[in-house]
mmCIF file of C-alpha atoms in Angstrom:
data_model
loop_
_atom_site.group_PDB
_atom_site.id
_atom_site.type_symbol
_atom_site.label_atom_id
_atom_site.label_comp_id
_atom_site.label_asym_id
_atom_site.label_seq_id
_atom_site.Cartn_x
_atom_site.Cartn_y
_atom_site.Cartn_z
ATOM 1 C CA MET R 1 11.357 12.795 23.812
ATOM 2 C CA PRO R 2 8.539 15.276 23.905
ATOM 3 C CA ILE R 3 6.679 15.754 20.645
ATOM 4 C CA SER R 4 5.656 19.011 19.163
ATOM 5 C CA VAL R 5 3.860 17.908 15.783
ATOM 6 C CA ALA R 6 0.703 15.638 15.241
ATOM 7 C CA ILE R 7 0.291 14.483 11.811
ATOM 8 C CA PHE R 8 -3.085 13.408 10.693
ATOM 9 C CA ASP R 9 -4.290 11.443 7.483
ATOM 10 C CA ALA R 10 -7.379 13.055 5.965
ATOM 11 C CA PHE R 11 -10.231 10.907 4.609
ATOM 12 C CA GLY R 12 -11.399 8.277 7.235
ATOM 13 C CA THR R 13 -9.471 9.991 9.883
ATOM 14 C CA LEU R 14 -10.282 13.925 10.018
ATOM 15 C CA LEU R 15 -13.035 13.668 7.302
ATOM 16 C CA LYS R 16 -15.768 11.494 6.254
ATOM 17 C CA ILE R 17 -16.714 11.026 2.616
ATOM 18 C CA ASN R 18 -19.891 9.237 1.274
ATOM 19 C CA ASP R 19 -19.455 6.673 -1.488
ATOM 20 C CA GLY R 20 -19.834 9.430 -4.001
ATOM 21 C CA SER R 21 -19.712 9.403 -7.784
ATOM 22 C CA HIS R 22 -16.180 8.293 -8.436
ATOM 23 C CA PRO R 23 -15.700 10.776 -11.565
ATOM 24 C CA TYR R 24 -12.026 9.841 -12.038
ATOM 25 C CA ARG R 25 -12.783 6.205 -11.960
ATOM 26 C CA LYS R 26 -15.416 6.820 -14.595
ATOM 27 C CA ILE R 27 -13.014 8.534 -16.621
ATOM 28 C CA LEU R 28 -10.719 5.543 -16.612
ATOM 29 C CA LYS R 29 -13.718 3.203 -17.238
ATOM 30 C CA LEU R 30 -14.629 5.298 -20.232
ATOM 31 C CA GLY R 31 -10.946 4.925 -21.529
ATOM 32 C CA ILE R 32 -11.266 1.058 -21.273
ATOM 33 C CA GLU R 33 -14.546 1.240 -23.400
ATOM 34 C CA GLN R 34 -12.631 3.335 -25.935
ATOM 35 C CA GLY R 35 -9.926 0.753 -26.208
ATOM 36 C CA ARG R 36 -7.454 2.228 -23.708
ATOM 37 C CA ARG R 37 -5.600 -0.421 -21.880
ATOM 38 C CA PRO R 38 -5.110 0.346 -17.931
ATOM 39 C CA ARG R 39 -1.714 0.712 -16.731
ATOM 40 C CA VAL R 40 -0.511 -0.332 -13.172
ATOM 41 C CA SER R 41 0.344 3.344 -12.637
ATOM 42 C CA ASP R 42 -3.156 4.627 -13.264
ATOM 43 C CA ALA R 43 -4.231 4.974 -9.659
ATOM 44 C CA GLN R 44 -0.768 6.544 -8.554
ATOM 45 C CA ASP R 45 -0.818 8.957 -11.495
ATOM 46 C CA LEU R 46 -4.174 10.121 -10.407
ATOM 47 C CA LEU R 47 -2.910 10.956 -6.900
ATOM 48 C CA SER R 48 0.525 12.070 -7.594
ATOM 49 C CA ILE R 49 -0.053 14.448 -10.446
ATOM 50 C CA PRO R 50 -2.269 17.685 -10.020
ATOM 51 C CA MET R 51 -5.174 17.192 -12.431
ATOM 52 C CA ASP R 52 -8.773 18.284 -12.618
ATOM 53 C CA LEU R 53 -11.240 16.095 -14.502
ATOM 54 C CA ARG R 54 -10.543 17.526 -17.778
ATOM 55 C CA GLN R 55 -6.806 17.491 -17.480
ATOM 56 C CA ALA R 56 -7.175 13.820 -16.289
ATOM 57 C CA ALA R 57 -9.155 12.838 -19.308
ATOM 58 C CA ASP R 58 -6.392 14.430 -21.663
ATOM 59 C CA TYR R 59 -3.705 12.900 -19.818
ATOM 60 C CA PHE R 60 -5.231 9.340 -20.053
ATOM 61 C CA GLY R 61 -6.240 9.814 -23.583
ATOM 62 C CA VAL R 62 -9.898 9.653 -23.099
ATOM 63 C CA THR R 63 -12.400 11.515 -25.199
ATOM 64 C CA ILE R 64 -15.450 12.804 -23.220
ATOM 65 C CA GLU R 65 -18.201 14.663 -24.915
ATOM 66 C CA PRO R 66 -18.872 18.195 -23.398
ATOM 67 C CA ARG R 67 -22.219 17.226 -21.906
ATOM 68 C CA LEU R 68 -20.878 14.328 -20.025
ATOM 69 C CA MET R 69 -17.796 16.221 -18.703
ATOM 70 C CA SER R 70 -20.244 18.722 -17.336
ATOM 71 C CA GLN R 71 -22.074 16.077 -15.700
ATOM 72 C CA LEU R 72 -19.039 14.733 -14.126
ATOM 73 C CA GLU R 73 -17.918 17.942 -12.824
ATOM 74 C CA SER R 74 -21.307 18.412 -11.402
ATOM 75 C CA ASP R 75 -21.205 15.409 -9.659
ATOM 76 C CA LEU R 76 -17.596 16.054 -8.268
ATOM 77 C CA GLU R 77 -18.815 19.310 -6.923
ATOM 78 C CA ARG R 78 -21.776 17.629 -5.187
ATOM 79 C CA ASP R 79 -19.418 15.024 -3.779
ATOM 80 C CA LEU R 80 -17.073 17.782 -2.343
ATOM 81 C CA ALA R 81 -20.004 19.713 -0.843
ATOM 82 C CA GLY R 82 -21.253 16.629 0.933
ATOM 83 C CA ILE R 83 -17.785 15.905 2.698
ATOM 84 C CA GLU R 84 -17.927 16.487 6.412
ATOM 85 C CA ALA R 85 -15.520 16.613 9.226
ATOM 86 C CA TYR R 86 -15.474 14.187 12.192
ATOM 87 C CA SER R 87 -16.576 15.897 15.246
ATOM 88 C CA ASP R 88 -13.746 14.312 17.288
ATOM 89 C CA GLY R 89 -11.415 15.700 14.497
ATOM 90 C CA ILE R 90 -12.531 19.154 14.837
ATOM 91 C CA ALA R 91 -12.098 19.028 18.654
ATOM 92 C CA VAL R 92 -8.918 17.398 18.693
ATOM 93 C CA VAL R 93 -7.119 19.833 16.352
ATOM 94 C CA GLU R 94 -8.352 22.534 18.498
ATOM 95 C CA VAL R 95 -7.010 20.871 21.747
ATOM 96 C CA LEU R 96 -3.662 20.042 20.222
ATOM 97 C CA GLN R 97 -3.118 23.425 18.749
ATOM 98 C CA SER R 98 -4.187 25.164 22.051
ATOM 99 C CA ALA R 99 -1.642 23.135 23.739
ATOM 100 C CA GLY R 100 1.140 24.410 21.381
ATOM 101 C CA LEU R 101 1.414 21.571 19.189
ATOM 102 C CA LYS R 102 1.662 22.062 15.280
ATOM 103 C CA VAL R 103 -0.983 20.058 13.260
ATOM 104 C CA VAL R 104 -0.309 18.727 9.731
ATOM 105 C CA VAL R 105 -2.529 16.852 7.390
ATOM 106 C CA CYS R 106 -0.775 14.195 5.096
ATOM 107 C CA SER R 107 -3.189 12.635 2.556
ATOM 108 C CA ASN R 108 -3.191 10.665 -0.570
ATOM 109 C CA LEU R 109 -5.642 12.441 -2.785
ATOM 110 C CA ALA R 110 -6.571 13.833 -6.187
ATOM 111 C CA GLN R 111 -6.375 17.619 -6.574
ATOM 112 C CA PRO R 112 -9.870 18.825 -6.140
ATOM 113 C CA TYR R 113 -10.439 17.063 -2.828
ATOM 114 C CA ALA R 114 -7.924 19.392 -1.109
ATOM 115 C CA SER R 115 -10.546 22.167 -1.206
ATOM 116 C CA ALA R 116 -12.739 20.186 1.197
ATOM 117 C CA ILE R 117 -9.958 19.666 3.779
ATOM 118 C CA GLU R 118 -9.057 23.399 3.736
ATOM 119 C CA ARG R 119 -12.830 24.411 4.001
ATOM 120 C CA LEU R 120 -13.304 22.134 7.034
ATOM 121 C CA TYR R 121 -9.883 22.481 8.665
ATOM 122 C CA PRO R 122 -8.754 26.055 7.635
ATOM 123 C CA GLY R 123 -6.302 26.589 10.457
ATOM 124 C CA LEU R 124 -3.917 23.671 10.298
ATOM 125 C CA ASN R 125 -0.173 24.231 10.361
ATOM 126 C CA GLY R 126 0.552 22.276 7.303
ATOM 127 C CA TYR R 127 -1.169 20.899 4.329
ATOM 128 C CA VAL R 128 0.840 18.055 2.427
ATOM 129 C CA TYR R 129 -0.901 16.407 -0.465
ATOM 130 C CA SER R 130 0.270 13.413 -2.705
ATOM 131 C CA PHE R 131 -0.634 15.434 -5.889
ATOM 132 C CA ALA R 132 1.495 18.514 -4.754
ATOM 133 C CA VAL R 133 4.502 16.286 -3.549
ATOM 134 C CA GLY R 134 4.433 14.060 -6.641
ATOM 135 C CA GLU R 135 4.731 10.936 -4.421
ATOM 136 C CA ILE R 136 2.048 8.851 -2.495
ATOM 137 C CA LYS R 137 2.173 7.362 0.816
ATOM 138 C CA PRO R 138 3.872 4.990 1.754
ATOM 139 C CA SER R 139 6.670 6.778 0.063
ATOM 140 C CA HIS R 140 9.021 8.403 2.643
ATOM 141 C CA GLU R 141 9.183 11.545 0.648
ATOM 142 C CA ILE R 142 5.700 12.514 1.593
ATOM 143 C CA TYR R 143 6.433 12.150 5.306
ATOM 144 C CA ARG R 144 9.545 14.224 4.819
ATOM 145 C CA GLN R 145 7.545 16.991 3.327
ATOM 146 C CA ALA R 146 5.017 16.821 6.088
ATOM 147 C CA LEU R 147 7.768 17.461 8.566
ATOM 148 C CA GLN R 148 9.453 20.005 6.526
ATOM 149 C CA SER R 149 6.108 22.179 6.293
ATOM 150 C CA VAL R 150 6.575 22.768 10.004
ATOM 151 C CA PHE R 151 10.354 22.589 10.107
ATOM 152 C CA ALA R 152 10.365 19.414 12.311
ATOM 153 C CA ALA R 153 12.358 16.226 12.762
ATOM 154 C CA PRO R 154 10.728 12.737 12.731
ATOM 155 C CA ALA R 155 11.251 12.350 16.439
ATOM 156 C CA ASP R 156 9.303 15.362 16.890
ATOM 157 C CA ALA R 157 6.101 13.881 15.336
ATOM 158 C CA TRP R 158 3.261 11.395 15.946
ATOM 159 C CA MET R 159 0.905 10.275 13.088
ATOM 160 C CA ILE R 160 -2.350 8.634 13.020
ATOM 161 C CA GLY R 161 -4.661 7.499 10.237
ATOM 162 C CA ASP R 162 -6.854 4.611 9.072
ATOM 163 C CA SER R 163 -4.253 2.679 6.954
ATOM 164 C CA GLN R 164 -2.004 0.274 8.790
ATOM 165 C CA LEU R 165 0.530 0.719 6.107
ATOM 166 C CA CYS R 166 0.453 4.323 5.234
ATOM 167 C CA ASP R 167 -0.271 5.894 8.534
ATOM 168 C CA CYS R 168 1.432 3.448 11.088
ATOM 169 C CA GLU R 169 3.975 1.158 9.575
ATOM 170 C CA ALA R 170 5.656 3.573 6.842
ATOM 171 C CA PRO R 171 6.033 6.652 9.067
ATOM 172 C CA SER R 172 7.167 4.617 11.730
ATOM 173 C CA ALA R 173 10.018 3.301 9.355
ATOM 174 C CA TYR R 174 10.900 6.802 8.751
ATOM 175 C CA GLY R 175 11.224 7.711 12.332
ATOM 176 C CA ILE R 176 7.694 9.283 13.020
ATOM 177 C CA ARG R 177 5.693 7.345 15.645
ATOM 178 C CA GLY R 178 2.766 5.968 13.792
ATOM 179 C CA PHE R 179 -0.577 4.896 15.074
ATOM 180 C CA TYR R 180 -3.538 3.124 13.588
ATOM 181 C CA LEU R 181 -7.122 4.524 13.762
ATOM 182 C CA ASP R 182 -9.864 1.949 13.846
ATOM 183 C CA ARG R 183 -13.124 3.621 14.339
ATOM 184 C CA LYS R 184 -14.800 0.178 14.603
ATOM 185 C CA GLY R 185 -12.984 -0.521 17.641
ATOM 186 C CA GLY R 186 -10.366 -2.964 16.649
ATOM 187 C CA ARG R 187 -6.741 -2.572 16.707
ATOM 188 C CA GLY R 188 -5.224 0.741 17.567
ATOM 189 C CA TYR R 189 -7.001 3.733 18.876
ATOM 190 C CA SER R 190 -10.918 3.825 18.163
ATOM 191 C CA THR R 191 -11.291 7.624 18.394
ATOM 192 C CA LEU R 192 -9.192 10.700 17.836
ATOM 193 C CA ASN R 193 -9.954 11.728 21.370
ATOM 194 C CA LEU R 194 -7.918 8.677 22.797
ATOM 195 C CA PHE R 195 -5.147 9.693 20.375
ATOM 196 C CA ALA R 196 -4.986 13.304 21.587
ATOM 197 C CA GLU R 197 -4.919 12.208 25.266
ATOM 198 C CA ALA R 198 -1.720 10.265 24.459
ATOM 199 C CA VAL R 199 -0.149 13.148 22.687
ATOM 200 C CA LEU R 200 -0.890 15.734 25.453
ATOM 201 C CA SER R 201 0.712 13.229 27.978
ATOM 202 C CA ALA R 202 3.869 13.000 25.762
ATOM 203 C CA ILE R 203 4.446 16.686 25.389
#
C-alpha cells in the first residue's frame, strides 16, 4: 500500500543536542539532597507533564533558591540555543514534503525542548510531543496521536528514529512500519537520505 506520511523521532534523528547542562536532572538531584526519595515514575512524569523548570521543582517538592533557579534557566536557554538540525534531516523533510508526503515529528521530551524543534523545523505537518499527549513512547497512544494529527491510518505511515524499541518495534506493533536509524552505520538505516529513498519508492 502506498504511504503518505513519514514520522520522525526528534533528538538523535532530526536534531542533535550537545551533552548540555541537564537542568531537570539537577532538580531531581537537589531533591535527593533535600531528602526526597526518587520515584520510578520521575522520568516519565518529566516527559509526560508540561512543566518548565519552576513548575518541575514545585511538582517534585524541591526547594530551589532564586539565584540557583535563574542559573538553571540560563543554562537551559543556552542548551536550547545550541541544538542543531542534522543536514540530512532538513534535506529529507523538504524532499518528502515536495513529493506530497506529510511529515510529523513524534518525540519524548520535556516541554521547553519543543521550541528548538519548531525553530529548526517550522513547516512540519504535525508536532506530537509526550508532554502534550500525556504518554511517552512506546505507548501506542502517542503513535495514535501522531497519525491523528494528519488524519492518517497506521498503514499510511512509516516511522524512523534512533530507538529500536520506541521508533521501530512499538510503532510496528501498532501498524506503522517502523525503521531504526543508526548513524554509526550498524543495523537499519545509516542516514535519513537512505530512508527517504525507500519512502519515495513506496509512494
